[in-house]
Structure formats: C-alpha cells, structure tokens
Amino acid sequence: MESIQSQMPFNLKAEPRFPSTRFQGSKAKLVDWIWDSVKDLDFDTALDAFGGTGAVAHLFKRKGKAVTYNDSLRFNYLIGLGLIENDDHLLTDEKVDWLLDRHPRINYPNIIQAVFQDIYYTHDENAWLDQTVTNIRHLADPYDQALAYFALFQSCIIKRPFNLFHRKNLYIRFNDVKRSFGNKASWDRPFEQWFRHFATEANQAVFDNGRVNKALNLDPLDIPGTFDLVYIDTPYVSSKGVGVDLTLPP
Ligand SMILES: C[S@@+](CC[C@H](N)C(=O)[O-])C[C@H]1O[C@@H](n2cnc3c(N)ncnc32)[C@H](O)[C@@H]1O
C-alpha cells in the first residue's frame, strides 16, 4: 500500500525525534532495520503489544500508521500516553517552571525521603522527588502529566550507577576511587537540570500524524479491535524460565 504520509495534515514544528532512553530491551537502535523488514507489507493499523520505550510505536507513527501502543507496566503506559497517543500537548517552559517550584498550598509528603533513605539518592534528591511527583499529580491534563513522568523517569535512570535500581549502592556515587565505568558527572548533575533536559526531549517526540493513536495498559489478549500488523517484543526469558529483566548482575 502506498504510504499515506504525503497526504497527512502534518502539524510539525520540526521533524519528530524519538528521545534517548536507557531501558534494557529498547529497539531504538533497530528501528531502521525493523522498518526495512515491514515497509513492503500492506498495513495501515499497527499494534505494538509490548511497547516498552515506545521506540517501535513511534516509528510506525512517523510512518503515518494508526498506532496502538500497549504495555502492562503502568510507567511504560504513561510513556506511551505522552509520546504516542499525545498529538499536540507540550511541556512548555511555564509548566516546567511550575513543576519545579514548591507551592505553599500543596501539602508535600515525605514518603520517598522516609522509605528510600540512603538507598538510591541523597536526602535532598529524595526531597526533590517527593516534591516533583506531588506537583506532577496536580497537573490537570493527562498528557502533560505523562510527559512530565517521562522526564522524571529518565532523570531518575540517568542518575543511577549502571542505570539500574537493583542494589542499595548510593555509595558508588560518592566513593573516592578511580572509576573505569559510569559517569559521575551525570549522576551528580542536579535532578532539576536533567528534568528540563528530558522535558525538551519529550517535546521533540510529540507530533500529530493525522491519525488516531492510542496507548493502552492491558494484557495483550484483552486488547479490543483488529490490526493489520501486530509487533510482539516480549520480555526475555532465560532457558531456565526466568525473566531476564529480573535477573541481577553478579
Ligand atoms: C523487550 S520489552 C519491549 C521493548 C520495546 N520494543 C522497545 O523498543 O522499547 C518488553 C516489554 O513488555 C512489557 N511486558 C511484560 N509483560 C507484559 C505483559 N504480560 N503484557 C504486556 N506487556 C508486558 C514490559 O513492561 C516491557 O516493556
């Protein structure tokens, strides 16, 4: 089928760009190969049933398809909502400034400070997280919220040694040792700066391809409707039947 991209009522400020991500299993580096493999198939609607970062769903969206993104993890679903379903909401500087402020009328909890003390981030960083999560929850618009969560998730990941949450290893960031791994400058860069950086990346991914795109948070077998093409990229399972995502490095 001829691509309908040329007929699309594009509403672009610039070429949409999929953001950088640090998720194990992302196919962001393989999207050209994936497109080469499917581009001659006759399809107009596509389901990315295990969407993860959204890299493949975003590829299909860029190619003018009507895309349904799905992931059973809620944080991934929020990424799909912000980057795939969302056509036009952006995190403006004004919204980002509001998210990064402390507001006298909001009652801030200290859950992260209390429960995750000395585990993943410093006390001040945990306080920033408590404040920022609470501010995000006060946003009225679900797409704005989803974009803000994307920026928050990426900020949290990039500040972690190995980009992982598998160990209580905050000390790695502060040990005075010669390092052959990791990126201390990235870990120590303030959350606020990373948040602004990833809000910009999220905005660059948002565009309208003239189709109705959808993000879902379902068991794939419960997804309603029919699709011309279904892309399935399940979690990796070892020969012992263990989810590789869950296996801790030695
Ligand atoms: C290998 S990753 C997909 C990566 C994705 N193609 C990308 O480029 O980022 C597998 C995804 O499946 C999701 N997942 C795991 N079990 C699931 C289930 N039962 N239903 C739907 N999604 C599931 C995980 O949350 C994960 O995001």
GROMACS .gro file of C-alpha atoms in nm, residues 7 79 100 225:
model
    4
    7GLN     CA    1  -0.140   1.317   0.236
   79ILE     CA    2   0.533   0.696   2.830
  100LEU     CA    3   0.999   2.259   3.967
  225GLY     CA    4  -1.015  -0.441   1.793
   0.00000   0.00000   0.00000
